Amino acid sequence: MKQERIGFIGLGLMGKEMARNIVRNGYPLSVMAHRNRSPLEMLSAEGAVEIASAAEMAKNSDIVFICVKTSEQVSEIVNGPDGLMAGAHEGLIIVDCSTAHPESTERLAETVAEQGVTLVDAPLARTPREAREGRLNVMLGGDASTVTRITPVIESFAENIFHVGAVGSAHKLKLINNFLSLGAAALVSEAATMAAGMDVPQEKLLEICSQGGANSAMLAPVMEWVLQKECTKLQFSLGNAEKDMRYLAETLSDYRLTSEILPPLCEFLKLARNDVGEESFVPQAYDSCLKRNKIVTS
């Protein structure tokens, strides 16, 4: 069987680890540099080949993965002057691992299909640590035959793979997933702030809440920042968090759906981003809560 030629665009915290697992699993891998060349040089040492443009990558790949921050970036990579479609060939598969706007994904899939190219949405769950360990969760939106074809490559960096449905469905589910997780993180940040303001030992907050119904996957990562000023368990930026919830709000509007909780969560993330910076991680929203309550901790 012919081995798939893989291209990868977006060598950030997640992407560089995903790409490294792909090349370590024996796939021919092409990569592109952005501003930071260190991930590319790391991958080149593993056997990846540097490509000058997205168009050239498309010509030399069977499957191209994209892992960037926004739908606008994805669209530029695909349809820009020297983008993937400028070098596309019939049968090319584009796998978008970004957390993108579902409407943009569906529209882009229709556009590339006119030239015989298939786009699949494949958003990720878990953190750069799991990406490094090859244990990400991946949601897939696309037809069954395409999903079957790309699954062996995705298994290089994923522990769990879920075929959600048609193109766009995985990005919708990812936004809902992030709504649940970011909402829980916001609650933990405010709960820890309440404890600080009422002289309740925060280590006891963690100890007791972790043993009952108040526990969640966000409790320990946020409390790691509260108690230790470390963010090893949840390295997800506030800028991305705010962007994702904005995409969800716009998608709900498209479907004429309402939410009572999403608007205040969007405002919480916007305030935190403005207070501590968009590159700060979600647990650091706790510092924004302290600031707004005028609480000074040692």
Tab-separated table of C-alpha atoms in Angstrom:
chain	number	residue	atom	x	y	z
A	1	MET	CA	0.000	0.000	0.000
A	2	LYS	CA	1.262	3.458	-0.918
A	3	GLN	CA	2.292	5.463	2.137
A	4	GLU	CA	0.497	8.765	2.602
A	5	ARG	CA	2.616	11.899	2.186
A	6	ILE	CA	1.780	14.295	5.000
A	7	GLY	CA	2.025	18.076	5.215
A	8	PHE	CA	1.663	20.036	8.442
A	9	ILE	CA	1.030	23.783	8.853
A	10	GLY	CA	0.985	25.351	12.323
A	11	LEU	CA	3.859	24.300	14.571
A	12	GLY	CA	2.665	25.851	17.818
A	13	LEU	CA	2.457	24.202	21.233
A	14	MET	CA	0.115	21.483	19.956
A	15	GLY	CA	1.117	21.306	16.310
A	16	LYS	CA	4.833	20.734	16.788
A	17	GLU	CA	4.168	17.736	19.040
A	18	MET	CA	1.551	16.294	16.690
A	19	ALA	CA	3.909	16.676	13.740
A	20	ARG	CA	6.752	15.055	15.652
A	21	ASN	CA	4.611	12.020	16.411
A	22	ILE	CA	3.610	11.775	12.736
A	23	VAL	CA	7.215	11.734	11.510
A	24	ARG	CA	8.265	9.366	14.287
A	25	ASN	CA	5.600	6.953	13.053
A	26	GLY	CA	7.372	6.786	9.715
A	27	TYR	CA	5.271	9.107	7.549
A	28	PRO	CA	7.031	11.365	5.017
A	29	LEU	CA	6.391	14.819	6.496
A	30	SER	CA	6.611	18.312	4.983
A	31	VAL	CA	6.527	21.369	7.268
A	32	MET	CA	6.577	25.163	6.892
A	33	ALA	CA	8.272	27.771	9.055
A	34	HIS	CA	6.499	30.779	10.520
A	35	ARG	CA	8.193	33.418	12.681
A	36	ASN	CA	9.728	30.856	15.025
A	37	ARG	CA	12.036	28.395	13.267
A	38	SER	CA	12.944	26.297	16.312
A	39	PRO	CA	10.024	23.816	15.949
A	40	LEU	CA	10.874	23.370	12.255
A	41	GLU	CA	14.525	22.744	13.048
A	42	MET	CA	13.509	20.211	15.693
A	43	LEU	CA	11.304	18.387	13.183
A	44	SER	CA	13.969	18.558	10.469
A	45	ALA	CA	16.303	16.724	12.835
A	46	GLU	CA	13.616	14.018	13.075
A	47	GLY	CA	13.424	13.688	9.284
A	48	ALA	CA	10.813	16.232	8.200
A	49	VAL	CA	11.390	18.274	5.031
A	50	GLU	CA	10.961	22.051	4.901
A	51	ILE	CA	8.576	23.387	2.246
A	52	ALA	CA	8.583	27.038	1.183
A	53	SER	CA	4.839	27.588	0.683
A	54	ALA	CA	1.420	26.067	1.242
A	55	ALA	CA	1.004	25.683	-2.533
A	56	GLU	CA	4.198	23.645	-2.743
A	57	MET	CA	3.096	21.564	0.230
A	58	ALA	CA	-0.211	20.755	-1.465
A	59	LYS	CA	1.595	19.599	-4.605
A	60	ASN	CA	3.757	17.230	-2.574
A	61	SER	CA	1.213	15.907	-0.060
A	62	ASP	CA	-1.747	13.541	0.049
A	63	ILE	CA	-3.005	14.843	3.405
A	64	VAL	CA	-2.307	18.289	4.871
A	65	PHE	CA	-2.968	19.085	8.531
A	66	ILE	CA	-3.629	22.651	9.675
A	67	CYS	CA	-3.342	23.622	13.345
A	68	VAL	CA	-3.657	27.400	13.792
A	69	LYS	CA	-5.674	29.792	15.978
A	70	THR	CA	-8.503	31.261	13.887
A	71	SER	CA	-10.839	30.587	10.981
A	72	GLU	CA	-9.369	33.604	9.221
A	73	GLN	CA	-5.916	32.001	9.321
A	74	VAL	CA	-7.317	28.717	8.015
A	75	SER	CA	-9.016	30.480	5.107
A	76	GLU	CA	-5.814	32.331	4.201
A	77	ILE	CA	-3.771	29.108	4.313
A	78	VAL	CA	-6.280	27.358	2.053
A	79	ASN	CA	-7.302	30.113	-0.369
A	80	GLY	CA	-4.521	32.704	-0.122
A	81	PRO	CA	-2.414	33.702	-3.160
A	82	ASP	CA	0.143	30.978	-2.443
A	83	GLY	CA	-2.204	28.808	-0.403
A	84	LEU	CA	-3.032	25.132	-0.561
A	85	MET	CA	-5.575	25.485	-3.344
A	86	ALA	CA	-2.967	27.152	-5.558
A	87	GLY	CA	-1.122	23.821	-5.611
A	88	ALA	CA	-3.984	21.441	-4.961
A	89	HIS	CA	-4.539	18.212	-6.867
A	90	GLU	CA	-7.659	16.074	-7.043
A	91	GLY	CA	-7.861	13.749	-4.057
A	92	LEU	CA	-6.005	16.045	-1.654
A	93	ILE	CA	-7.381	15.940	1.900
A	94	ILE	CA	-7.141	18.966	4.179
A	95	VAL	CA	-7.555	18.219	7.892
A	96	ASP	CA	-8.318	21.308	9.982
A	97	CYS	CA	-7.274	20.681	13.588
A	98	SER	CA	-7.902	24.296	14.574
A	99	THR	CA	-10.884	25.318	16.674
A	100	ALA	CA	-12.652	27.136	13.876
A	101	HIS	CA	-16.020	28.751	13.207
A	102	PRO	CA	-18.372	25.947	12.012
A	103	GLU	CA	-20.022	28.140	9.374
A	104	SER	CA	-16.612	29.004	7.924
A	105	THR	CA	-15.656	25.318	7.917
A	106	GLU	CA	-18.777	24.281	6.037
A	107	ARG	CA	-18.366	27.071	3.494
A	108	LEU	CA	-14.690	26.265	2.957
A	109	ALA	CA	-15.465	22.572	2.480
A	110	GLU	CA	-17.946	23.410	-0.272
A	111	THR	CA	-15.439	25.676	-2.013
A	112	VAL	CA	-12.529	23.206	-2.076
A	113	ALA	CA	-14.811	20.344	-3.151
A	114	GLU	CA	-15.283	22.134	-6.477
A	115	GLN	CA	-11.643	21.302	-7.252
A	116	GLY	CA	-11.799	17.712	-6.029
A	117	VAL	CA	-10.329	18.466	-2.599
A	118	THR	CA	-11.865	17.194	0.655
A	119	LEU	CA	-11.819	19.157	3.905
A	120	VAL	CA	-12.314	17.470	7.275
A	121	ASP	CA	-12.674	19.278	10.596
A	122	ALA	CA	-10.624	17.614	13.326
A	123	PRO	CA	-10.509	19.783	16.470
A	124	LEU	CA	-8.508	18.611	19.459
A	125	ALA	CA	-9.059	18.115	23.165
A	126	ARG	CA	-6.444	17.821	25.930
A	127	THR	CA	-3.180	19.717	26.236
A	128	PRO	CA	0.333	19.992	24.739
A	129	ARG	CA	1.488	17.389	27.244
A	130	GLU	CA	-0.902	14.806	25.792
A	131	ALA	CA	0.066	15.942	22.291
A	132	ARG	CA	3.687	15.149	23.137
A	133	GLU	CA	2.657	11.771	24.547
A	134	GLY	CA	0.447	10.934	21.536
A	135	ARG	CA	-2.712	10.915	23.675
A	136	LEU	CA	-4.923	13.671	22.290
A	137	ASN	CA	-8.664	13.366	21.804
A	138	VAL	CA	-9.703	14.162	18.230
A	139	MET	CA	-13.201	14.871	16.935
A	140	LEU	CA	-13.787	14.341	13.207
A	141	GLY	CA	-16.359	15.835	10.862
A	142	GLY	CA	-16.441	14.326	7.382
A	143	ASP	CA	-17.603	11.401	5.275
A	144	ALA	CA	-16.884	7.882	6.518
A	145	SER	CA	-14.452	6.904	3.753
A	146	THR	CA	-12.268	9.972	4.290
A	147	VAL	CA	-12.308	9.463	8.053
A	148	THR	CA	-11.207	5.870	7.562
A	149	ARG	CA	-8.334	6.982	5.334
A	150	ILE	CA	-6.937	9.634	7.671
A	151	THR	CA	-7.445	7.708	10.938
A	152	PRO	CA	-4.126	5.782	10.819
A	153	VAL	CA	-2.230	9.073	10.572
A	154	ILE	CA	-4.235	10.645	13.403
A	155	GLU	CA	-3.524	7.612	15.562
A	156	SER	CA	0.094	8.819	15.588
A	157	PHE	CA	-0.870	11.571	18.025
A	158	ALA	CA	-4.310	10.589	19.374
A	159	GLU	CA	-5.526	8.201	22.043
A	160	ASN	CA	-9.237	8.627	21.292
A	161	ILE	CA	-10.791	9.440	17.899
A	162	PHE	CA	-14.488	10.279	17.562
A	163	HIS	CA	-16.322	10.507	14.219
A	164	VAL	CA	-18.995	13.080	15.071
A	165	GLY	CA	-20.782	13.388	11.716
A	166	ALA	CA	-20.713	15.568	8.618
A	167	VAL	CA	-18.209	18.363	7.955
A	168	GLY	CA	-18.619	21.133	10.532
A	169	SER	CA	-20.147	18.901	13.199
A	170	ALA	CA	-16.831	18.342	14.980
A	171	HIS	CA	-16.148	22.069	15.247
A	172	LYS	CA	-19.639	22.573	16.681
A	173	LEU	CA	-19.046	19.871	19.281
A	174	LYS	CA	-15.618	21.285	20.149
A	175	LEU	CA	-17.132	24.696	20.887
A	176	ILE	CA	-19.773	23.105	23.114
A	177	ASN	CA	-17.053	21.068	24.834
A	178	ASN	CA	-15.065	24.247	25.467
A	179	PHE	CA	-18.181	25.978	26.798
A	180	LEU	CA	-18.461	23.293	29.475
A	181	SER	CA	-14.760	23.279	30.372
A	182	LEU	CA	-14.230	27.058	30.298
A	183	GLY	CA	-17.419	27.599	32.266
A	184	ALA	CA	-16.105	25.237	34.943
A	185	ALA	CA	-12.717	27.019	34.955
A	186	ALA	CA	-14.447	30.374	35.431
A	187	LEU	CA	-16.425	28.986	38.361
A	188	VAL	CA	-13.258	27.661	40.024
A	189	SER	CA	-11.504	31.018	39.558
A	190	GLU	CA	-14.366	32.882	41.206
A	191	ALA	CA	-14.730	30.275	43.970
A	192	ALA	CA	-11.031	30.581	44.802
A	193	THR	CA	-11.444	34.378	44.862
A	194	MET	CA	-14.403	34.048	47.234
A	195	ALA	CA	-12.282	31.888	49.528
A	196	ALA	CA	-9.465	34.447	49.478
A	197	GLY	CA	-11.866	37.282	50.237
A	198	MET	CA	-13.564	35.412	53.110
A	199	ASP	CA	-10.352	34.069	54.689
A	200	VAL	CA	-11.173	30.455	53.809
A	201	PRO	CA	-8.029	28.320	53.296
A	202	GLN	CA	-7.782	27.722	49.578
A	203	GLU	CA	-5.988	24.412	50.013
A	204	LYS	CA	-9.058	23.218	51.930
A	205	LEU	CA	-11.256	24.411	49.074
A	206	LEU	CA	-9.322	22.103	46.758
A	207	GLU	CA	-9.233	19.226	49.243
A	208	ILE	CA	-12.947	19.239	49.968
A	209	CYS	CA	-14.309	20.117	46.512
A	210	SER	CA	-12.175	17.437	44.852
A	211	GLN	CA	-13.988	14.806	46.901
A	212	GLY	CA	-17.569	15.632	45.958
A	213	GLY	CA	-20.000	16.993	43.425
A	214	ALA	CA	-18.034	20.228	43.023
A	215	ASN	CA	-15.123	18.354	41.449
A	216	SER	CA	-14.381	18.764	37.762
A	217	ALA	CA	-11.508	18.340	35.336
A	218	MET	CA	-10.893	22.099	35.701
A	219	LEU	CA	-10.598	22.173	39.496
A	220	ALA	CA	-7.022	20.925	39.864
A	221	PRO	CA	-5.569	22.884	36.899
A	222	VAL	CA	-6.992	26.209	38.099
A	223	MET	CA	-6.075	25.543	41.729
A	224	GLU	CA	-2.533	24.705	40.628
A	225	TRP	CA	-2.198	28.366	39.638
A	226	VAL	CA	-4.046	29.622	42.719
A	227	LEU	CA	-1.875	27.680	45.178
A	228	GLN	CA	1.449	27.228	43.372
A	229	LYS	CA	1.535	29.909	40.654
A	230	GLU	CA	2.212	27.183	38.093
A	231	CYS	CA	0.334	26.301	34.897
A	232	THR	CA	1.528	22.857	33.898
A	233	LYS	CA	-1.890	21.181	33.655
A	234	LEU	CA	-3.853	23.622	31.475
A	235	GLN	CA	-1.850	25.559	28.891
A	236	PHE	CA	-4.705	27.097	26.942
A	237	SER	CA	-4.566	30.831	26.314
A	238	LEU	CA	-7.233	33.297	27.340
A	239	GLY	CA	-7.106	34.746	23.826
A	240	ASN	CA	-8.085	31.399	22.331
A	241	ALA	CA	-10.691	30.824	25.025
A	242	GLU	CA	-12.356	34.179	24.343
A	243	LYS	CA	-12.236	33.543	20.584
A	244	ASP	CA	-13.831	30.108	20.926
A	245	MET	CA	-16.736	31.392	22.998
A	246	ARG	CA	-17.252	34.235	20.518
A	247	TYR	CA	-17.470	31.634	17.724
A	248	LEU	CA	-20.001	29.683	19.804
A	249	ALA	CA	-22.115	32.782	20.415
A	250	GLU	CA	-22.162	33.512	16.677
A	251	THR	CA	-23.072	29.896	15.898
A	252	LEU	CA	-25.940	29.963	18.384
A	253	SER	CA	-27.202	33.110	16.683
A	254	ASP	CA	-27.055	31.355	13.298
A	255	TYR	CA	-29.269	28.605	14.718
A	256	ARG	CA	-31.541	31.091	16.542
A	257	LEU	CA	-30.629	29.542	19.890
A	258	THR	CA	-30.157	31.382	23.176
A	259	SER	CA	-28.052	30.849	26.288
A	260	GLU	CA	-28.280	32.555	29.658
A	261	ILE	CA	-24.795	31.434	30.726
A	262	LEU	CA	-22.701	31.991	27.606
A	263	PRO	CA	-22.905	35.836	27.544
A	264	PRO	CA	-21.496	36.285	31.082
A	265	LEU	CA	-18.822	33.683	30.341
A	266	CYS	CA	-17.800	35.656	27.244
A	267	GLU	CA	-17.617	38.812	29.351
A	268	PHE	CA	-15.595	37.020	32.048
A	269	LEU	CA	-13.048	35.833	29.477
A	270	LYS	CA	-12.889	39.234	27.797
A	271	LEU	CA	-12.183	40.968	31.123
A	272	ALA	CA	-9.560	38.373	32.075
A	273	ARG	CA	-7.863	38.692	28.695
A	274	ASN	CA	-7.716	42.448	29.059
A	275	ASP	CA	-6.449	42.242	32.655
A	276	VAL	CA	-3.701	39.623	32.368
A	277	GLY	CA	-3.042	39.345	28.622
A	278	GLU	CA	-4.319	37.166	25.811
A	279	GLU	CA	-1.288	34.834	25.956
A	280	SER	CA	-1.870	34.115	29.660
A	281	PHE	CA	-3.381	30.727	30.381
A	282	VAL	CA	-6.982	30.169	31.474
A	283	PRO	CA	-6.111	29.427	35.156
A	284	GLN	CA	-4.537	32.887	35.353
A	285	ALA	CA	-8.017	34.382	35.040
A	286	TYR	CA	-7.954	34.003	38.815
A	287	ASP	CA	-5.606	37.017	38.942
A	288	SER	CA	-8.220	39.050	37.088
A	289	CYS	CA	-10.829	38.043	39.668
A	290	LEU	CA	-8.526	39.198	42.453
A	291	LYS	CA	-7.932	42.507	40.706
A	292	ARG	CA	-11.603	43.218	40.199
A	293	ASN	CA	-12.283	42.447	43.874
A	294	LYS	CA	-9.280	44.499	45.032
A	295	ILE	CA	-7.838	41.500	46.878
A	296	VAL	CA	-4.095	41.429	47.499
A	297	THR	CA	-2.558	38.038	48.291
A	298	SER	CA	0.936	37.237	49.489
